[in-house]
mmCIF file of C-alpha atoms in Angstrom:
data_model
loop_
_atom_site.group_PDB
_atom_site.id
_atom_site.type_symbol
_atom_site.label_atom_id
_atom_site.label_comp_id
_atom_site.label_asym_id
_atom_site.label_seq_id
_atom_site.Cartn_x
_atom_site.Cartn_y
_atom_site.Cartn_z
ATOM 1 C CA UNK A 636 19.469 14.970 108.686
ATOM 2 C CA UNK A 637 20.425 18.207 110.362
ATOM 3 C CA UNK A 638 21.111 21.085 108.030
ATOM 4 C CA UNK A 639 22.682 24.502 108.349
ATOM 5 C CA UNK A 640 20.860 27.349 106.680
ATOM 6 C CA UNK A 641 23.057 29.487 104.435
ATOM 7 C CA UNK A 642 22.453 32.536 102.313
ATOM 8 C CA UNK A 643 22.072 31.959 98.587
ATOM 9 C CA UNK A 644 22.813 35.558 97.624
ATOM 10 C CA UNK A 645 25.818 36.171 95.369
ATOM 11 C CA UNK A 646 28.880 37.596 97.143
ATOM 12 C CA UNK A 647 32.315 38.550 95.772
ATOM 13 C CA UNK A 648 34.265 35.579 97.092
ATOM 14 C CA UNK A 649 36.229 33.087 95.011
ATOM 15 C CA UNK A 650 36.251 29.335 95.332
ATOM 16 C CA UNK A 651 37.201 26.162 93.496
ATOM 17 C CA UNK A 652 34.238 24.093 92.370
ATOM 18 C CA UNK A 653 33.569 20.703 90.834
ATOM 19 C CA UNK A 654 29.782 20.702 90.811
ATOM 20 C CA UNK A 655 27.868 17.468 91.218
ATOM 21 C CA UNK A 656 24.113 17.454 91.096
ATOM 22 C CA UNK A 657 21.175 15.356 92.234
ATOM 23 C CA UNK A 658 17.685 16.389 91.214
ATOM 24 C CA UNK A 659 14.798 15.293 93.446
ATOM 25 C CA UNK A 660 11.108 15.861 93.003
ATOM 26 C CA UNK A 661 8.663 16.563 95.827
ATOM 27 C CA UNK A 662 7.840 12.868 96.250
ATOM 28 C CA UNK A 663 11.365 11.862 97.378
ATOM 29 C CA UNK A 664 12.628 12.152 100.943
ATOM 30 C CA UNK A 665 15.618 14.250 101.979
ATOM 31 C CA UNK A 666 18.022 11.378 102.982
ATOM 32 C CA UNK A 667 17.851 10.019 99.471
ATOM 33 C CA UNK A 668 18.651 13.504 98.207
ATOM 34 C CA UNK A 669 21.715 14.010 100.341
ATOM 35 C CA UNK A 670 23.208 10.604 99.571
ATOM 36 C CA UNK A 671 23.039 11.177 95.826
ATOM 37 C CA UNK A 672 26.416 12.112 94.352
ATOM 38 C CA UNK A 673 26.134 12.298 90.583
ATOM 39 C CA UNK A 674 29.202 13.805 88.956
ATOM 40 C CA UNK A 675 28.837 16.677 86.552
ATOM 41 C CA UNK A 676 30.199 14.727 83.606
ATOM 42 C CA UNK A 677 27.336 12.202 83.847
ATOM 43 C CA UNK A 678 24.629 14.848 83.924
ATOM 44 C CA UNK A 679 23.123 16.186 80.714
ATOM 45 C CA UNK A 680 25.251 19.048 79.465
ATOM 46 C CA UNK A 681 23.979 22.555 80.268
ATOM 47 C CA UNK A 682 22.231 24.344 77.448
ATOM 48 C CA UNK A 683 24.914 27.039 77.562
ATOM 49 C CA UNK A 684 27.894 28.110 79.655
ATOM 50 C CA UNK A 685 28.858 31.777 79.930
ATOM 51 C CA UNK A 686 32.174 32.935 81.421
ATOM 52 C CA UNK A 687 32.008 36.613 82.340
ATOM 53 C CA UNK A 688 35.353 38.426 82.585
ATOM 54 C CA UNK A 689 34.278 42.003 83.234
ATOM 55 C CA UNK A 690 37.583 42.799 84.977
ATOM 56 C CA UNK A 691 40.753 41.082 86.151
ATOM 57 C CA UNK A 692 39.113 39.579 89.222
ATOM 58 C CA UNK A 693 38.079 35.893 89.198
ATOM 59 C CA UNK A 694 35.591 35.026 86.511
ATOM 60 C CA UNK A 695 31.894 34.431 87.058
ATOM 61 C CA UNK A 696 30.490 31.303 85.421
ATOM 62 C CA UNK A 697 26.790 31.015 84.556
ATOM 63 C CA UNK A 698 25.423 27.640 83.475
ATOM 64 C CA UNK A 699 21.979 27.432 81.885
ATOM 65 C CA UNK A 700 20.077 24.269 82.866
ATOM 66 C CA UNK A 701 16.591 22.843 82.272
ATOM 67 C CA UNK A 702 15.405 21.438 85.631
ATOM 68 C CA UNK A 703 12.246 19.356 86.110
ATOM 69 C CA UNK A 704 10.109 20.449 89.072
ATOM 70 C CA UNK A 705 6.996 18.924 90.562
ATOM 71 C CA UNK A 706 4.086 20.865 91.992
ATOM 72 C CA UNK A 707 4.969 21.989 95.513
ATOM 73 C CA UNK A 708 8.362 22.314 97.198
ATOM 74 C CA UNK A 709 11.289 20.631 95.432
ATOM 75 C CA UNK A 710 14.668 20.032 97.071
ATOM 76 C CA UNK A 711 17.333 20.731 94.444
ATOM 77 C CA UNK A 712 20.833 19.659 95.473
ATOM 78 C CA UNK A 713 24.346 20.387 94.237
ATOM 79 C CA UNK A 714 27.355 18.743 95.877
ATOM 80 C CA UNK A 715 31.109 18.893 95.463
ATOM 81 C CA UNK A 716 34.205 17.303 96.935
ATOM 82 C CA UNK A 717 37.939 17.897 97.035
ATOM 83 C CA UNK A 718 37.749 21.626 96.277
ATOM 84 C CA UNK A 719 37.285 24.855 98.253
ATOM 85 C CA UNK A 720 33.791 26.263 98.006
ATOM 86 C CA UNK A 721 32.021 29.160 99.654
ATOM 87 C CA UNK A 722 28.328 28.304 99.376
ATOM 88 C CA UNK A 723 27.412 31.982 99.731
ATOM 89 C CA UNK A 724 28.995 32.517 96.306
ATOM 90 C CA UNK A 725 26.634 30.119 94.501
ATOM 91 C CA UNK A 726 23.318 31.390 93.164
ATOM 92 C CA UNK A 727 20.445 29.441 91.615
ATOM 93 C CA UNK A 728 18.109 31.689 89.621
ATOM 94 C CA UNK A 729 14.881 30.476 87.951
ATOM 95 C CA UNK A 730 14.178 32.107 84.590
ATOM 96 C CA UNK A 731 10.420 32.022 84.903
ATOM 97 C CA UNK A 732 7.471 33.868 86.388
ATOM 98 C CA UNK A 733 8.523 34.613 90.011
ATOM 99 C CA UNK A 734 4.968 33.875 91.154
ATOM 100 C CA UNK A 735 5.084 30.354 89.732
ATOM 101 C CA UNK A 736 8.670 29.358 90.654
ATOM 102 C CA UNK A 737 10.562 30.695 93.669
ATOM 103 C CA UNK A 738 13.727 29.738 95.535
ATOM 104 C CA UNK A 739 12.581 29.687 99.160
ATOM 105 C CA UNK A 740 15.774 28.857 101.066
ATOM 106 C CA UNK A 741 19.184 27.234 100.918
ATOM 107 C CA UNK A 742 20.822 24.873 103.417
ATOM 108 C CA UNK A 743 24.078 23.017 103.754
ATOM 109 C CA UNK A 744 24.594 19.459 105.077
ATOM 110 C CA UNK A 745 26.802 19.069 108.167
ATOM 111 C CA UNK A 746 29.793 17.912 106.109
ATOM 112 C CA UNK A 747 29.739 21.223 104.218
ATOM 113 C CA UNK A 748 30.073 19.477 100.875
ATOM 114 C CA UNK A 749 26.823 20.518 99.232
ATOM 115 C CA UNK A 750 23.960 22.944 98.921
ATOM 116 C CA UNK A 751 20.260 22.152 98.959
ATOM 117 C CA UNK A 752 17.780 24.693 97.647
ATOM 118 C CA UNK A 753 14.068 24.477 98.435
ATOM 119 C CA UNK A 754 12.350 25.534 95.217
ATOM 120 C CA UNK A 755 8.593 26.110 95.060
ATOM 121 C CA UNK A 756 6.723 25.421 91.830
ATOM 122 C CA UNK A 757 3.020 26.024 91.315
ATOM 123 C CA UNK A 758 2.841 23.288 88.625
ATOM 124 C CA UNK A 759 4.748 20.361 87.177
ATOM 125 C CA UNK A 760 7.153 22.026 84.783
ATOM 126 C CA UNK A 761 10.594 22.008 83.212
ATOM 127 C CA UNK A 762 12.062 25.322 84.326
ATOM 128 C CA UNK A 763 15.107 27.055 82.842
ATOM 129 C CA UNK A 764 17.526 28.037 85.601
ATOM 130 C CA UNK A 765 20.929 29.703 85.821
ATOM 131 C CA UNK A 766 23.565 28.345 88.179
ATOM 132 C CA UNK A 767 26.119 31.099 88.922
ATOM 133 C CA UNK A 768 29.405 30.666 90.785
ATOM 134 C CA UNK A 769 32.896 32.118 91.116
ATOM 135 C CA UNK A 770 35.563 29.428 90.591
ATOM 136 C CA UNK A 771 38.951 30.239 92.086
ATOM 137 C CA UNK A 772 41.715 29.822 89.538
ATOM 138 C CA UNK A 773 39.653 30.843 86.514
ATOM 139 C CA UNK A 774 40.823 34.300 85.495
ATOM 140 C CA UNK A 775 42.275 36.232 82.580
ATOM 141 C CA UNK A 776 44.547 39.002 81.427
ATOM 142 C CA UNK A 777 44.771 40.960 78.176
ATOM 143 C CA UNK A 778 47.891 41.662 76.124
ATOM 144 C CA UNK A 779 48.265 43.868 73.061
ATOM 145 C CA UNK A 780 50.711 44.051 70.171
ATOM 146 C CA UNK A 781 51.078 47.447 68.469
ATOM 147 C CA UNK A 782 52.794 47.487 65.065
ATOM 148 C CA UNK A 783 53.763 50.898 63.674
ATOM 149 C CA UNK A 784 54.462 51.381 59.967
ATOM 150 C CA UNK A 785 57.823 52.582 58.685
ATOM 151 C CA UNK A 786 56.629 56.156 58.266
ATOM 152 C CA UNK A 787 55.207 56.177 61.823
ATOM 153 C CA UNK A 788 51.885 57.424 60.500
ATOM 154 C CA UNK A 789 49.647 54.418 61.281
ATOM 155 C CA UNK A 790 49.346 51.763 63.951
ATOM 156 C CA UNK A 791 47.838 48.291 63.951
ATOM 157 C CA UNK A 792 46.685 46.965 67.330
ATOM 158 C CA UNK A 793 46.186 43.244 67.956
ATOM 159 C CA UNK A 794 44.603 41.908 71.174
ATOM 160 C CA UNK A 795 44.978 38.545 72.901
ATOM 161 C CA UNK A 796 43.079 37.210 75.897
ATOM 162 C CA UNK A 797 45.120 34.928 78.175
ATOM 163 C CA UNK A 798 42.521 32.650 79.805
ATOM 164 C CA UNK A 799 43.820 30.592 82.752
ATOM 165 C CA UNK A 800 41.856 27.704 84.228
ATOM 166 C CA UNK A 801 43.101 26.090 87.435
ATOM 167 C CA UNK A 802 39.634 25.726 88.937
ATOM 168 C CA UNK A 803 39.280 21.942 88.702
ATOM 169 C CA UNK A 804 36.409 22.268 86.227
ATOM 170 C CA UNK A 805 36.884 21.921 82.438
ATOM 171 C CA UNK A 806 34.708 23.900 80.031
ATOM 172 C CA UNK A 807 34.248 22.139 76.687
ATOM 173 C CA UNK A 808 32.270 24.939 75.069
ATOM 174 C CA UNK A 809 31.753 28.329 76.658
ATOM 175 C CA UNK A 810 30.739 31.791 75.560
ATOM 176 C CA UNK A 811 33.274 34.272 76.931
ATOM 177 C CA UNK A 812 32.054 37.799 77.614
ATOM 178 C CA UNK A 813 34.642 40.494 78.228
ATOM 179 C CA UNK A 814 32.051 43.267 78.083
ATOM 180 C CA UNK A 815 28.822 44.085 76.277
ATOM 181 C CA UNK A 816 30.646 44.453 72.958
ATOM 182 C CA UNK A 817 33.247 41.661 73.124
ATOM 183 C CA UNK A 818 31.783 38.141 73.001
ATOM 184 C CA UNK A 819 33.361 34.983 71.569
ATOM 185 C CA UNK A 820 33.330 31.206 72.040
ATOM 186 C CA UNK A 821 36.148 28.958 73.212
ATOM 187 C CA UNK A 822 36.929 25.865 75.253
ATOM 188 C CA UNK A 823 39.427 25.437 78.062
ATOM 189 C CA UNK A 824 40.413 22.371 80.035
ATOM 190 C CA UNK A 825 41.382 22.232 83.684
ATOM 191 C CA UNK A 826 45.063 23.122 84.290
ATOM 192 C CA UNK A 827 45.183 24.863 80.897
ATOM 193 C CA UNK A 828 46.274 28.341 79.863
ATOM 194 C CA UNK A 829 44.853 29.364 76.504
ATOM 195 C CA UNK A 830 45.593 32.380 74.334
ATOM 196 C CA UNK A 831 42.606 33.592 72.326
ATOM 197 C CA UNK A 832 42.404 36.412 69.798
ATOM 198 C CA UNK A 833 39.416 38.694 70.143
ATOM 199 C CA UNK A 834 38.221 41.583 67.991
ATOM 200 C CA UNK A 835 38.989 45.205 68.842
ATOM 201 C CA UNK A 836 38.532 48.443 66.849
ATOM 202 C CA UNK A 837 41.107 49.114 64.156
ATOM 203 C CA UNK A 838 42.653 52.153 62.437
ATOM 204 C CA UNK A 839 43.081 54.391 65.493
ATOM 205 C CA UNK A 840 44.261 57.941 65.062
ATOM 206 C CA UNK A 841 47.972 58.105 65.883
ATOM 207 C CA UNK A 842 50.412 60.949 66.499
ATOM 208 C CA UNK A 843 54.109 60.697 67.319
ATOM 209 C CA UNK A 844 54.864 63.100 70.172
ATOM 210 C CA UNK A 845 57.081 63.877 73.141
ATOM 211 C CA UNK A 846 55.126 63.851 76.399
ATOM 212 C CA UNK A 847 56.266 66.177 79.227
ATOM 213 C CA UNK A 848 54.243 66.079 82.461
ATOM 214 C CA UNK A 849 55.142 68.638 85.107
ATOM 215 C CA UNK A 850 53.966 66.304 87.849
ATOM 216 C CA UNK A 851 56.659 63.692 87.097
ATOM 217 C CA UNK A 852 59.385 65.462 85.099
ATOM 218 C CA UNK A 853 62.156 67.666 86.622
ATOM 219 C CA UNK A 854 61.558 71.399 86.182
ATOM 220 C CA UNK A 855 65.258 72.237 85.817
ATOM 221 C CA UNK A 856 66.776 69.238 84.008
ATOM 222 C CA UNK A 857 70.128 70.899 83.207
ATOM 223 C CA UNK A 858 70.871 71.132 86.937
ATOM 224 C CA UNK A 859 69.998 67.492 87.640
ATOM 225 C CA UNK A 860 72.746 65.020 88.504
ATOM 226 C CA UNK A 861 71.230 62.570 86.006
ATOM 227 C CA UNK A 862 69.445 63.646 82.829
ATOM 228 C CA UNK A 863 65.952 62.131 82.951
ATOM 229 C CA UNK A 864 65.048 62.534 79.299
ATOM 230 C CA UNK A 865 61.581 63.322 77.933
ATOM 231 C CA UNK A 866 59.307 60.346 77.128
ATOM 232 C CA UNK A 867 58.453 59.919 73.448
ATOM 233 C CA UNK A 868 56.086 57.571 71.698
ATOM 234 C CA UNK A 869 52.627 57.524 70.153
ATOM 235 C CA UNK A 870 49.325 59.021 71.192
ATOM 236 C CA UNK A 871 46.466 56.775 70.082
ATOM 237 C CA UNK A 872 42.769 57.610 69.901
ATOM 238 C CA UNK A 873 39.809 55.471 68.855
ATOM 239 C CA UNK A 874 37.207 58.077 67.844
ATOM 240 C CA UNK A 875 33.871 57.175 69.410
ATOM 241 C CA UNK A 876 31.884 57.960 66.258
ATOM 242 C CA UNK A 877 34.377 56.782 63.617
ATOM 243 C CA UNK A 878 33.235 53.175 63.312
ATOM 244 C CA UNK A 879 30.274 51.226 64.624
ATOM 245 C CA UNK A 880 32.385 48.647 66.444
ATOM 246 C CA UNK A 881 34.339 51.149 68.525
ATOM 247 C CA UNK A 882 34.208 50.202 72.189
ATOM 248 C CA UNK A 883 36.191 50.380 75.407
ATOM 249 C CA UNK A 884 39.566 48.648 75.687
ATOM 250 C CA UNK A 885 40.519 46.618 78.754
ATOM 251 C CA UNK A 886 43.795 47.240 80.636
ATOM 252 C CA UNK A 887 46.809 45.237 79.499
ATOM 253 C CA UNK A 888 50.486 45.305 78.551
ATOM 254 C CA UNK A 889 51.341 46.588 75.062
ATOM 255 C CA UNK A 890 54.423 45.420 73.172
ATOM 256 C CA UNK A 891 55.337 47.968 70.495
ATOM 257 C CA UNK A 892 57.021 47.057 67.206
ATOM 258 C CA UNK A 893 58.244 49.284 64.363
ATOM 259 C CA UNK A 894 58.488 48.240 60.729
ATOM 260 C CA UNK A 895 61.623 49.460 58.969
ATOM 261 C CA UNK A 896 61.976 50.386 55.296
ATOM 262 C CA UNK A 897 63.176 46.854 54.453
ATOM 263 C CA UNK A 898 60.051 45.190 55.826
ATOM 264 C CA UNK A 899 61.594 43.962 59.072
ATOM 265 C CA UNK A 900 59.840 44.367 62.434
ATOM 266 C CA UNK A 901 61.827 45.756 65.356
ATOM 267 C CA UNK A 902 60.810 45.687 69.008
ATOM 268 C CA UNK A 903 60.881 49.271 70.334
ATOM 269 C CA UNK A 904 59.361 49.102 73.810
ATOM 270 C CA UNK A 905 56.607 48.019 76.143
ATOM 271 C CA UNK A 906 53.996 50.028 78.016
ATOM 272 C CA UNK A 907 50.796 49.442 79.970
ATOM 273 C CA UNK A 908 47.443 50.425 78.487
ATOM 274 C CA UNK A 909 44.922 51.386 81.182
ATOM 275 C CA UNK A 910 41.178 51.195 80.660
ATOM 276 C CA UNK A 911 40.526 53.221 77.508
ATOM 277 C CA UNK A 912 36.975 54.433 76.977
ATOM 278 C CA UNK A 913 35.443 55.381 73.664
ATOM 279 C CA UNK A 914 36.975 58.562 72.297
ATOM 280 C CA UNK A 915 39.734 58.736 74.933
ATOM 281 C CA UNK A 916 43.418 59.098 74.091
ATOM 282 C CA UNK A 917 46.445 57.389 75.559
ATOM 283 C CA UNK A 918 50.191 57.881 75.235
ATOM 284 C CA UNK A 919 52.270 54.760 74.533
ATOM 285 C CA UNK A 920 55.852 55.401 75.605
ATOM 286 C CA UNK A 921 58.626 53.756 73.570
ATOM 287 C CA UNK A 922 61.683 55.560 74.967
ATOM 288 C CA UNK A 923 63.172 58.819 76.227
ATOM 289 C CA UNK A 924 65.159 61.548 74.529
ATOM 290 C CA UNK A 925 67.656 64.115 75.831
ATOM 291 C CA UNK A 926 67.699 66.029 72.538
ATOM 292 C CA UNK A 927 64.801 68.206 73.715
ATOM 293 C CA UNK A 928 65.128 70.116 77.007
ATOM 294 C CA UNK A 929 62.140 71.633 78.811
ATOM 295 C CA UNK A 930 62.650 73.943 81.785
ATOM 296 C CA UNK A 931 59.960 75.436 84.022
ATOM 297 C CA UNK A 932 60.805 78.347 86.333
ATOM 298 C CA UNK A 933 58.752 80.350 88.813
ATOM 299 C CA UNK A 934 59.458 83.940 87.794
ATOM 300 C CA UNK A 935 57.202 86.013 90.045
ATOM 301 C CA UNK A 936 54.708 85.676 92.895
ATOM 302 C CA UNK A 937 52.711 88.725 94.044
ATOM 303 C CA UNK A 938 50.200 88.742 96.906
ATOM 304 C CA UNK A 939 47.108 90.838 96.152
ATOM 305 C CA UNK A 940 43.630 91.359 97.572
ATOM 306 C CA UNK A 941 44.922 90.763 101.085
ATOM 307 C CA UNK A 942 42.108 90.451 103.651
ATOM 308 C CA UNK A 943 42.818 90.927 107.373
ATOM 309 C CA UNK A 944 40.850 90.467 110.567
ATOM 310 C CA UNK A 945 40.148 93.157 113.163
ATOM 311 C CA UNK A 946 43.591 92.595 114.706
ATOM 312 C CA UNK A 947 45.336 93.200 111.374
ATOM 313 C CA UNK A 948 46.318 89.566 110.874
ATOM 314 C CA UNK A 949 46.233 88.339 107.277
ATOM 315 C CA UNK A 950 43.448 85.818 106.793
ATOM 316 C CA UNK A 951 42.895 85.413 103.051
ATOM 317 C CA UNK A 952 44.738 86.669 99.978
ATOM 318 C CA UNK A 953 45.151 86.091 96.235
ATOM 319 C CA UNK A 954 48.373 85.541 94.309
ATOM 320 C CA UNK A 955 49.439 86.426 90.787
ATOM 321 C CA UNK A 956 52.021 83.895 89.615
ATOM 322 C CA UNK A 957 54.177 83.858 86.493
ATOM 323 C CA UNK A 958 55.754 80.593 85.326
ATOM 324 C CA UNK A 959 58.253 80.587 82.454
ATOM 325 C CA UNK A 960 58.748 77.656 80.097
ATOM 326 C CA UNK A 961 61.933 77.327 78.034
ATOM 327 C CA UNK A 962 61.870 74.689 75.309
ATOM 328 C CA UNK A 963 65.063 73.850 73.416
ATOM 329 C CA UNK A 964 65.262 71.438 70.488
ATOM 330 C CA UNK A 965 68.900 70.474 69.875
ATOM 331 C CA UNK A 966 68.284 67.937 67.118
ATOM 332 C CA UNK A 967 68.138 68.515 63.373
ATOM 333 C CA UNK A 968 64.528 67.357 63.016
ATOM 334 C CA UNK A 969 61.279 68.966 64.261
ATOM 335 C CA UNK A 970 59.597 67.830 67.476
ATOM 336 C CA UNK A 971 55.929 67.740 68.451
ATOM 337 C CA UNK A 972 55.468 68.085 72.220
ATOM 338 C CA UNK A 973 52.483 67.433 74.462
ATOM 339 C CA UNK A 974 53.101 69.551 77.592
ATOM 340 C CA UNK A 975 50.977 68.900 80.682
ATOM 341 C CA UNK A 976 50.926 71.436 83.518
ATOM 342 C CA UNK A 977 48.740 71.694 86.612
ATOM 343 C CA UNK A 978 47.434 74.630 88.622
ATOM 344 C CA UNK A 979 45.828 73.500 91.875
ATOM 345 C CA UNK A 980 43.075 75.277 93.751
ATOM 346 C CA UNK A 981 40.743 77.987 92.485
ATOM 347 C CA UNK A 982 42.399 80.016 89.753
ATOM 348 C CA UNK A 983 41.808 82.158 86.687
ATOM 349 C CA UNK A 984 44.055 83.109 83.736
ATOM 350 C CA UNK A 985 45.680 86.542 83.559
ATOM 351 C CA UNK A 986 48.123 86.488 80.636
ATOM 352 C CA UNK A 987 48.702 83.053 79.138
ATOM 353 C CA UNK A 988 51.536 83.228 76.630
ATOM 354 C CA UNK A 989 50.514 80.045 74.802
ATOM 355 C CA UNK A 990 47.210 78.503 73.766
ATOM 356 C CA UNK A 991 46.081 75.633 75.988
ATOM 357 C CA UNK A 992 43.244 73.190 76.526
ATOM 358 C CA UNK A 993 41.744 72.451 79.937
ATOM 359 C CA UNK A 994 41.474 68.703 80.466
ATOM 360 C CA UNK A 995 39.911 69.302 83.891
ATOM 361 C CA UNK A 996 39.727 72.160 86.396
ATOM 362 C CA UNK A 997 43.483 72.050 87.121
ATOM 363 C CA UNK A 998 45.152 70.280 84.157
ATOM 364 C CA UNK A 999 46.394 72.310 81.176
ATOM 365 C CA UNK A 1000 47.428 70.653 77.922
ATOM 366 C CA UNK A 1001 49.673 72.564 75.531
ATOM 367 C CA UNK A 1002 50.451 71.181 72.058
ATOM 368 C CA UNK A 1003 53.727 72.667 70.821
ATOM 369 C CA UNK A 1004 55.631 72.222 67.554
ATOM 370 C CA UNK A 1005 59.359 73.004 67.651
ATOM 371 C CA UNK A 1006 61.345 73.333 64.450
ATOM 372 C CA UNK A 1007 64.804 71.846 64.179
ATOM 373 C CA UNK A 1008 67.273 73.527 66.576
ATOM 374 C CA UNK A 1009 64.572 75.953 67.761
ATOM 375 C CA UNK A 1010 64.414 77.491 71.251
ATOM 376 C CA UNK A 1011 61.111 78.934 72.435
ATOM 377 C CA UNK A 1012 60.195 80.789 75.626
ATOM 378 C CA UNK A 1013 56.741 81.745 76.899
ATOM 379 C CA UNK A 1014 55.174 82.774 80.211
ATOM 380 C CA UNK A 1015 51.939 81.647 81.839
ATOM 381 C CA UNK A 1016 50.538 84.235 84.246
ATOM 382 C CA UNK A 1017 47.535 83.323 86.373
ATOM 383 C CA UNK A 1018 45.797 84.248 89.612
ATOM 384 C CA UNK A 1019 45.296 81.869 92.542
ATOM 385 C CA UNK A 1020 42.174 82.910 94.465
ATOM 386 C CA UNK A 1021 41.309 82.735 98.162
ATOM 387 C CA UNK A 1022 44.492 81.452 99.738
ATOM 388 C CA UNK A 1023 44.029 81.024 103.483
ATOM 389 C CA UNK A 1024 46.863 82.049 105.817
ATOM 390 C CA UNK A 1025 48.177 80.823 109.180
ATOM 391 C CA UNK A 1026 45.945 78.264 110.889
ATOM 392 C CA UNK A 1027 43.641 78.094 107.874
ATOM 393 C CA UNK A 1028 46.311 76.688 105.541
ATOM 394 C CA UNK A 1029 44.576 73.303 105.479
ATOM 395 C CA UNK A 1030 41.868 74.902 103.337
ATOM 396 C CA UNK A 1031 44.420 75.607 100.597
ATOM 397 C CA UNK A 1032 44.679 71.915 99.760
ATOM 398 C CA UNK A 1033 42.449 70.180 97.243
ATOM 399 C CA UNK A 1034 41.262 66.823 98.555
ATOM 400 C CA UNK A 1035 39.913 64.002 96.406
ATOM 401 C CA UNK A 1036 37.144 61.746 97.688
#
C-alpha cells in the first residue's frame, strides 16, 4: 500500500481525535496492519492519562501505554475516523533508552485516516510510551469568587476550573495539570462541561484603596462633561514567602461579594484577574467614586542645557517640568489612594514633593492617605534629559519590542 510520509514532531495545531489502535509485531505484513481498526474502548486502558492546561489554548493530552515490541522494526499504527485530525500534532515518545528503542519515521495511508510509526527495538520488550495529541474542543477557563468580610479587612478567594470537552473522546480518569503546583484528578465525558474546584493559596494580604492611574483617568475631572469617578476596590497580594503552597494564579474572571454585619452576602462587582505571579499585587475594582477628586496640572516647563549645531539650530535640550497634583476628599471618612503616574524617556528627579516608589523606569507609585474632608496639594519637579529637536523628534519616543 502506498503511504505518505509525515512529520511526527509536535506542532501547535488543534484537532478532534478518536484514537483507534492496532499493534503489529515485526512478523506481520503491512496490509494486515492497515486493515486493523480496533476502537479505543476495546484496547487495554492506558496506565495513566494526563491533561495539561498550561494556558487557555487547547489542552494537550498525554496517554501512557505499555506497547509490546519485537526485535527489529515494528510498525505501530493508530487510526481514527469521523473527526478532524492533523497528524503532525500527534507524537509517539518511547520512555526507554534511545539506543534500544527509536521512532524511525511516520507515514499516513492514502485515506488520511491513520498514522503508522516505524519503531526500532534492539530486543523483544514491553516498552512504556507516551502518546501526545491536541484534541480540538478540549479546553478550560478559570473563575474566581472573592468574599470580603464585613470589616473589609480580609478576603477569601475560591477558584473553579471550567473544563469543557467537545473533542469526541471521553476521559474516565485523568490527571489534570494546570501548572507545576496545581495537579488534581477528575473525569469528563464527551459533550460535557464540568466545574472542578482546585486548591489555591489562602489568606492574601488585602488593602481597600482608591486606584488613580494617570494613563487612563482624566487630569482635570471638574472640567469634564461627564464625571468619570475614581476606581475603588481591593489590592490583593499573595506573599511569595508567606506559605509553602504559594504559587502563580491563572487569569480568570473574579466575582466579588461582601458580607454585611447581619451575615448576608452581597454581590459588589466583577473584575478580571490577569496572570498573578508569586509576590505580585493586583487591584480588584468593585466600583467608582466621585467623592474624591484628583487633578493633575502642568505648572511649568523650562528648556535648559540647549545644544546647537554649527548653524545655531537647536539639536538637543533638557527640560525641567513641574506637575501639580490636587487631591480633594469631600466625604466624611478617610481615603487611602494608590496614585500611578508615568514619566517617559530618560529622566531624573529634581524636587519631588511626595515620597514615591519606582515600579519600573517610568512608573511612579504614590501611596496617599487623605483624612475626611482633606485637600492636599503637592508638586513633582523632574528633569527630562536629551530631548531631540526638529527632524530628530523620533528619538524622543520610547519603543517597546
